[in-house]
XYZ file of C-alpha atoms in Angstrom:
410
model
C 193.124 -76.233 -65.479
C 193.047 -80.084 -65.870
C 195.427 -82.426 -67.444
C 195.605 -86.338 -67.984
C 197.416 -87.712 -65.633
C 198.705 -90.870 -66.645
C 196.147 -93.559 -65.639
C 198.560 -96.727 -64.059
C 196.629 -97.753 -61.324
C 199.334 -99.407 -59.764
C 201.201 -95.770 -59.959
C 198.169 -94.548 -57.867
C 198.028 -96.274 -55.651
C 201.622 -96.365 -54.804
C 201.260 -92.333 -54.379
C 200.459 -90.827 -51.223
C 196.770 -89.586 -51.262
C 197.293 -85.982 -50.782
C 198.773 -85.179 -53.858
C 199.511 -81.949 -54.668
C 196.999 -79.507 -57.217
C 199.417 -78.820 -60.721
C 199.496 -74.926 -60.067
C 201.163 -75.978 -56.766
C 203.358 -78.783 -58.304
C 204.337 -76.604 -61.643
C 205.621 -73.347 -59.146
C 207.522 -76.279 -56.919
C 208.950 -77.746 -59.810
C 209.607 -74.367 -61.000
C 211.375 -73.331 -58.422
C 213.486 -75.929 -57.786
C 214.657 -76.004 -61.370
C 215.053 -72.056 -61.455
C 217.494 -72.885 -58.528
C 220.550 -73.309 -61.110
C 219.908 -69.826 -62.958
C 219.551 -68.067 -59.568
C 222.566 -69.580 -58.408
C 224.586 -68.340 -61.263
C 222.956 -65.164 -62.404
C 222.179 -63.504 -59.170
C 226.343 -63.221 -58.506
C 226.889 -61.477 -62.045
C 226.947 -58.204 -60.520
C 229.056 -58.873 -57.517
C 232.238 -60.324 -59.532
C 233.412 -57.011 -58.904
C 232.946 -56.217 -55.361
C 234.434 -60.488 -54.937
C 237.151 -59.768 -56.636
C 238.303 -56.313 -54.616
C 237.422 -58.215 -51.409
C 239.228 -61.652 -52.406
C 242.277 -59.618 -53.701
C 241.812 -60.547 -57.276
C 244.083 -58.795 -59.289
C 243.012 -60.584 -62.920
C 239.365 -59.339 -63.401
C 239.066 -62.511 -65.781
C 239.678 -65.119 -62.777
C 236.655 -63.517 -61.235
C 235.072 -65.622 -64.248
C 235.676 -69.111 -62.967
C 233.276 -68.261 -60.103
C 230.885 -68.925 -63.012
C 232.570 -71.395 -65.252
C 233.143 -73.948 -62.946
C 229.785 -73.711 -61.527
C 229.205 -75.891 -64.409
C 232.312 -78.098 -64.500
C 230.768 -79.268 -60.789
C 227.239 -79.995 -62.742
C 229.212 -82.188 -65.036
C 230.130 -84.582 -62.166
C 226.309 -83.918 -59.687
C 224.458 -85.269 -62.758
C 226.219 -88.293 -63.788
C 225.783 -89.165 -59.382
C 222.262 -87.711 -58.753
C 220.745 -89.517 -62.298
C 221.074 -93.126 -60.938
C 221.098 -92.309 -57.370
C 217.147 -90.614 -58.158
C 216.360 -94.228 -59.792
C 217.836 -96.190 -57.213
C 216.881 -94.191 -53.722
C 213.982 -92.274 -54.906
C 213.509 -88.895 -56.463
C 212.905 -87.110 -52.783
C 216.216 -88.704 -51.391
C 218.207 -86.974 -54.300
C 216.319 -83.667 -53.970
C 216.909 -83.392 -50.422
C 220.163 -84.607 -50.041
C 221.049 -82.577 -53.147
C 219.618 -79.295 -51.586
C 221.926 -80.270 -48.426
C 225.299 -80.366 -50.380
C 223.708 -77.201 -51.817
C 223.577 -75.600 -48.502
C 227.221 -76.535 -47.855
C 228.531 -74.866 -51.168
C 226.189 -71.965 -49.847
C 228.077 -71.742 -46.566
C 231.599 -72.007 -47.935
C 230.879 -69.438 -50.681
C 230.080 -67.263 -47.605
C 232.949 -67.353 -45.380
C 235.475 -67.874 -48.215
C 238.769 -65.686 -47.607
C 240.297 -66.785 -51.102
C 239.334 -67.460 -54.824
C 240.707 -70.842 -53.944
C 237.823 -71.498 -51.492
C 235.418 -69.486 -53.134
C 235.951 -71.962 -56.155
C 235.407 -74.777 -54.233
C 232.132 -73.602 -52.549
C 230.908 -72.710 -56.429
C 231.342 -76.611 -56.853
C 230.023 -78.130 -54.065
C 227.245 -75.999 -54.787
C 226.813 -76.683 -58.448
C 227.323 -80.445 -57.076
C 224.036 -80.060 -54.625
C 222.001 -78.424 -57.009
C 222.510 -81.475 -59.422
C 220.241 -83.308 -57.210
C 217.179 -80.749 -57.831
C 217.789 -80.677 -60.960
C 218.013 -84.334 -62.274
C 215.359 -85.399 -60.191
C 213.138 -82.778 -60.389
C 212.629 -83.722 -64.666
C 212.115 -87.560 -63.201
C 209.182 -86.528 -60.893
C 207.722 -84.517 -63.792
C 208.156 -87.687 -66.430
C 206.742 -89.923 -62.907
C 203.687 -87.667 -62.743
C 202.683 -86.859 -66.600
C 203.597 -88.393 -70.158
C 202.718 -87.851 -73.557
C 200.952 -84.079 -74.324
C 200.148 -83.863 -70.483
C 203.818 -83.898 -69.725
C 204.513 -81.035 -72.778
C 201.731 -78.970 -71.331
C 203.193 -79.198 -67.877
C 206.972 -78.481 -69.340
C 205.381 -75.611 -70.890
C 203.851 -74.194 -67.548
C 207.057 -74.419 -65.853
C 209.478 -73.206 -68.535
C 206.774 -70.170 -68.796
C 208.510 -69.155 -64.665
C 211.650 -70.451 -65.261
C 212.214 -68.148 -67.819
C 211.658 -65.271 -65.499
C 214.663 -66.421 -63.387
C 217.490 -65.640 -65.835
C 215.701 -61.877 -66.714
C 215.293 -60.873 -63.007
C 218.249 -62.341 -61.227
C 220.947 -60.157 -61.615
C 218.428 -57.196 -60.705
C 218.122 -59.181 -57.541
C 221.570 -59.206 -57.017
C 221.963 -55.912 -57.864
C 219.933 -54.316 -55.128
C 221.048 -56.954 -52.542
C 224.247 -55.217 -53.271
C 222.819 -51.876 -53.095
C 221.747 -52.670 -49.682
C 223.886 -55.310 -48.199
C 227.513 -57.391 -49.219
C 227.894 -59.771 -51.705
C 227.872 -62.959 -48.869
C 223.935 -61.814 -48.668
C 223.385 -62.651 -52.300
C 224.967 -66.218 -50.887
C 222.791 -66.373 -47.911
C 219.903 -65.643 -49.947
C 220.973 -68.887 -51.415
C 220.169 -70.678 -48.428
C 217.485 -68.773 -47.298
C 215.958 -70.182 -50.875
C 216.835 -73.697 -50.901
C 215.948 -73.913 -47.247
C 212.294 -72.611 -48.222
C 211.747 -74.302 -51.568
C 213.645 -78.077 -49.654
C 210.827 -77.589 -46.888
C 207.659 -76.914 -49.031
C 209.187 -80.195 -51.460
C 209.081 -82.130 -48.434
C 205.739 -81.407 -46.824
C 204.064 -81.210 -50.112
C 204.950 -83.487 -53.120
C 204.957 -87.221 -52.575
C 207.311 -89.448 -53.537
C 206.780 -90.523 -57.256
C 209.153 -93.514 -57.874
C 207.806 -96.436 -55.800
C 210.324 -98.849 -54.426
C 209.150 -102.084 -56.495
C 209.998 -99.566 -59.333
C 213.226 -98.676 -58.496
C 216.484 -99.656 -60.535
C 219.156 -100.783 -57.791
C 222.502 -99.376 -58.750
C 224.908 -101.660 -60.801
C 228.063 -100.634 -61.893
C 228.110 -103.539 -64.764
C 224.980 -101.785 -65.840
C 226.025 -98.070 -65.506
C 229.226 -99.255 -67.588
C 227.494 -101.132 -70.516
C 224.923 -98.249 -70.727
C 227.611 -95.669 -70.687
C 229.324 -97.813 -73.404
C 226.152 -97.686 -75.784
C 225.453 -94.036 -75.144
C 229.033 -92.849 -75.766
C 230.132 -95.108 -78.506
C 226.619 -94.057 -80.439
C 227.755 -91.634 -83.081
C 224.759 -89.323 -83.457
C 224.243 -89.063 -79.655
C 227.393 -88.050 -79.005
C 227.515 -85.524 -82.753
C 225.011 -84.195 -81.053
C 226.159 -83.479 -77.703
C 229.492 -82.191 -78.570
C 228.057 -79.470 -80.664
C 225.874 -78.547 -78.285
C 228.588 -78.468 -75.547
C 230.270 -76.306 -77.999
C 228.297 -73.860 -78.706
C 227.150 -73.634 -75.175
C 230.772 -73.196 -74.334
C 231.139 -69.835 -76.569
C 227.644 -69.093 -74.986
C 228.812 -69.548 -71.554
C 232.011 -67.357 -72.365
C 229.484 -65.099 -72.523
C 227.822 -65.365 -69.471
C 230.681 -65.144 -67.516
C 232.117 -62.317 -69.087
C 228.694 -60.484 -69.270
C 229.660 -58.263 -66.201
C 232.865 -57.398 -67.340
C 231.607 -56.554 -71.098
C 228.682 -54.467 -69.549
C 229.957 -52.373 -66.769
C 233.918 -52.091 -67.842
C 233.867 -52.417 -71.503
C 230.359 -50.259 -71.755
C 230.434 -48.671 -68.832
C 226.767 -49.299 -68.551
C 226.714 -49.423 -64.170
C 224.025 -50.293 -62.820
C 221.619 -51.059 -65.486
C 223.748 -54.043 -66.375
C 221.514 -56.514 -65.018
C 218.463 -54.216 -67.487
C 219.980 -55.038 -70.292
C 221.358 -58.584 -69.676
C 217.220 -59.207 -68.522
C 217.095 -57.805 -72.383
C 218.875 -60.533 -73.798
C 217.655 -62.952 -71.737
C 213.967 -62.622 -73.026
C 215.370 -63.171 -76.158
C 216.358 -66.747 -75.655
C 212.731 -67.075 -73.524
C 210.665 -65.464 -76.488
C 212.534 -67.913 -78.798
C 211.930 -71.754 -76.477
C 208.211 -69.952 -76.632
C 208.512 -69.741 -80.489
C 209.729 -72.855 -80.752
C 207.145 -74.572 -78.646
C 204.588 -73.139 -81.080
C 206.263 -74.384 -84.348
C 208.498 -77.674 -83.442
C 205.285 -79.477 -84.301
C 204.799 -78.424 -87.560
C 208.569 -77.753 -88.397
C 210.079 -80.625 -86.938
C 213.163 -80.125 -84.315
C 215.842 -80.812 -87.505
C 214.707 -77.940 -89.717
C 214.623 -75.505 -86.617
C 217.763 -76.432 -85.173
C 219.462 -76.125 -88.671
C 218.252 -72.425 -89.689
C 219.208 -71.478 -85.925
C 222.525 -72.882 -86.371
C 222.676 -70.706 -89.789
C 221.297 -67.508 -87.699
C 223.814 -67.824 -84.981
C 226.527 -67.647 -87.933
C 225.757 -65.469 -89.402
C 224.875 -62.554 -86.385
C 228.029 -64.133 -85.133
C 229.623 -62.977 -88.386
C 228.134 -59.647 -87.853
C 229.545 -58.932 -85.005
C 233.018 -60.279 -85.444
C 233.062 -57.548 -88.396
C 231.678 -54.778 -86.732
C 234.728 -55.473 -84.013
C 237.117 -55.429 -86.346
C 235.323 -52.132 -88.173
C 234.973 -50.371 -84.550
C 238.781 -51.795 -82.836
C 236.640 -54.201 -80.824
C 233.899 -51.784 -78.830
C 231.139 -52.072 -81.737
C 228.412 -49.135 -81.085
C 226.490 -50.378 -77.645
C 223.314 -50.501 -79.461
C 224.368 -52.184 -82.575
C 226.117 -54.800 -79.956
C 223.201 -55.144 -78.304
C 221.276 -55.780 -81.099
C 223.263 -58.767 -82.698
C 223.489 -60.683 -79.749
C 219.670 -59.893 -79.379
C 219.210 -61.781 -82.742
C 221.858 -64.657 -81.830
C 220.516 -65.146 -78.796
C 217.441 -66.441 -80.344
C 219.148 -68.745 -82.653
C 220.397 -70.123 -79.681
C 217.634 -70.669 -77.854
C 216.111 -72.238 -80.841
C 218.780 -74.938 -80.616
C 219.104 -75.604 -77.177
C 216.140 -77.478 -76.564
C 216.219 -79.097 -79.967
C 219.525 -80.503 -80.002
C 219.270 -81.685 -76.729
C 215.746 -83.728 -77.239
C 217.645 -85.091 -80.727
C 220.582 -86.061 -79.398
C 218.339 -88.145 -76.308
C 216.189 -89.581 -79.533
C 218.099 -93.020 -79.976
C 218.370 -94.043 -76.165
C 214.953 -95.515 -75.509
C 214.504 -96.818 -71.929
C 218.220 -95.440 -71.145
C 216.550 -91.955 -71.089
C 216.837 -91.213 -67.420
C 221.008 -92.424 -67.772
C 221.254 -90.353 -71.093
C 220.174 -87.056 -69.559
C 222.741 -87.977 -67.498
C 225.508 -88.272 -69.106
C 224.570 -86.314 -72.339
C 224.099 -83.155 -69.662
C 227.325 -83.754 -67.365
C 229.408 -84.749 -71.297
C 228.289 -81.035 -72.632
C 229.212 -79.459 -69.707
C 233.180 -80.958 -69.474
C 233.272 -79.901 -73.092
C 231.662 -76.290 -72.605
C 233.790 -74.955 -69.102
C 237.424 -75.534 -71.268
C 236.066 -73.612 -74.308
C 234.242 -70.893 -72.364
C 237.849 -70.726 -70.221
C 239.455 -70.320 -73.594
C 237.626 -67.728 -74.727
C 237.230 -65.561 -71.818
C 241.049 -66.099 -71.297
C 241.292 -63.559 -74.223
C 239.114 -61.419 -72.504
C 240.528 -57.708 -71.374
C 238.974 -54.435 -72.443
C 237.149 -55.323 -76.179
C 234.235 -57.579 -77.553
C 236.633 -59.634 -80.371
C 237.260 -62.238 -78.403
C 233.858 -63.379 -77.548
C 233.012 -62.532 -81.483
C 235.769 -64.726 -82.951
C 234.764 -67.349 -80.392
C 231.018 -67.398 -81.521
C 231.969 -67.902 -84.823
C 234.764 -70.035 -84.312
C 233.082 -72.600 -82.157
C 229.924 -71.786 -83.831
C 231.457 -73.263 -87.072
C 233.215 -76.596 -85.180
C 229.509 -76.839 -83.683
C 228.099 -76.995 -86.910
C 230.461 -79.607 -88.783
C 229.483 -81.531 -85.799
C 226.017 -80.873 -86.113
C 225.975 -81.868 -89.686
C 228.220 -85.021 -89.285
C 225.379 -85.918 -86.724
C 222.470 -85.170 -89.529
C 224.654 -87.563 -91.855
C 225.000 -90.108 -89.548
């Protein structure tokens, strides 16, 4: 397997000779961008067994251990995108994985919600650092097709994470406490951080670094939030990840309280899952031909419309729609949504040119402030039927797509 690496010469020789073979660099990179799924999906099916042990008497407060995972994203990618451009895309992946390990350890020994909250941030913090950087060593190494191809290669495992993660939580807990599922954690990062470090080369040379500037970070941030279809565009997406993320951190509660389902709850949320894996696949294969607009508009029409579905058969069934039936709407809206995902992200990042690395930034850490408070809304509403998480698809889904459509317009 060979790609075209691109050709700079001055690149090359700035590299360190013993680079790295690309099924070695596409599991690494893998891995260390799987490390924000794992982090968030393996806990799933210990909210339970947390909140009996942290005397949680709201099952729904055992949902911020998930929500604000994100809400400390928001603020890890907005430090770790310049810091990778100023000190180098190792420095942020390693000191990133450090912080990561500190979340790790709090999350551990935490005696309250209180602390446990604030490990699930300094965690989600770290794991910023991975995760910025780990896109800029990708765009360092490849461009053009060559970088698509490579994408492709390592979406292809990190799809895997989200499927088989709560199964690995699951028999962690079958054999061990939930602070394992944490350790494991470490154990990871520690493994992944060392193999990063010994293997893959630093890709940003120093005469190519862009010093930090706070006159520049404000007049960029100025362009990029003042731009109207960049910022259309990340607001619906923010939404409708929100009502998505509602989702996510209700899943455990809908499956094993709601449906009673036990311990095949991390089965069928593997299930769903696929669906929005099978669908980046799909759309891999047609974007080309289709162009990212067309997609992301008859995905924003699916997502209504299964999201109208199920809102009816909750009010039909007095909120518990049939498990199967349930199952199979969100199968279907699930892929609407992972139609959009990637496609409203790369349009919204369209208009900002050399600000790219900045963008991802901000765009990321902006959609995730605006998705924690809606995905706290909805899974406020949360108790013992599916309506709330219906209405809220739809709901947001239809504020995401005036947005979306403003944005089109624009």
């Amino acid at each position: 397997m060979s790609l075209n690496r691109n050709s700079n010469p001055s690149k090359a020789n700035n590299q360190i000779k013993a680079d790295i073979g690309l099924f070695e660099f596409v599991a690494l990179m893998a891995l260390m961008t799987s490390l924000v799924a794992l982090s968030i999906d393996a806990v799933l099916p210990a909210l339970s067994q947390i909140g009996v042990d942290l005397d949680i008497t709201d099952p729904r407060q055992t949902h911020l251990i998930v929500s604000l995972f994100f809400f400390g994203m928001a603020f890890g990618q907005l430090y770790y995108g310049p810091l990778s451009d100023d000190k180098g895309r190792r420095y942020a992946i390693i000191s990133g994985l450090i912080v990561f390990a500190i979340g790790s350890l709090v999350c551990i020994y935490a005696e309250s919600l209180e602390l446990m909250l604030i490990g699930r941030v300094i965690q989600a913090f770290g794991v910023s650092g991975p995760r910025i950087a780990t896109l800029a060593v990708i765009r360092d190494k490849y461009e053009g097709e060559a970088m698509a191809r490579v994408m492709s290669f390592i979406m292809m495992v990190f799809i895997l994470v989200p499927m088989l993660a709560p199964s690995f939580g699951q028999a962690i807990l079958f054999w061990f406490s939930w602070q394992y599922i944490f350790s494991s954690f470490l154990v990871f990062g520690l493994l992944t951080g060392i193999w990063f470090f010994i293997r893959q080369p630093e890709t940003l040379p120093k005469e190519k670094r862009l010093p930090f500037s706070w006159l520049q970070l404000w007049q960029s941030s100025k362009f990029i939030l003042t731009h109207k279809l960049v910022m259309f565009y990340t607001l619906s997406s923010g939404i409708i990840f929100g009502a998505f993320l509602a989702y996510i951190s209700s899943s455990q509660t809908l499956f094993q309280h709601v449906y009673d389902t036990g311990d095949l709850f991390p089965v069928y949320f593997a299930l769903l899952a696929f669906s929005i894996g099978f669908a980046s696949f799909i759309n891999g294969t047609l974007v080309i031909r289709l162009g990212m607009r067309t997609l992301c508009t008859w995905a924003m029409l699916g997502w209504l419309l299964f999201s109208g579905i199920l809102t009816v058969l909750c009010f039909v069934h007095q909120g518990v729609p049939p498990f199967l039936q349930f199952v199979a709407v969100l199968f279907c809206a699930f892929f609407c949504i992972g139609i959009m995902f990637g496609n409203i992200n790369a349009m919204a990042m369209q208009p900002l040119g050399k600000m790219a690395g900045l963008g991802a930034a901000i765009i990321g850490s902006l959609s995730s402030l605006v998705s924690v408070p809606t995905a706290l809304f909805v899974g406020s509403f949360i108790e013992s039927t599916i309506t709330p998480i219906a209405l809220g698809f739809l709901g947001f889904g239809v504020l995401s797509f005036v947005l979306y459509w403003n944005a089109t317009k624009s």
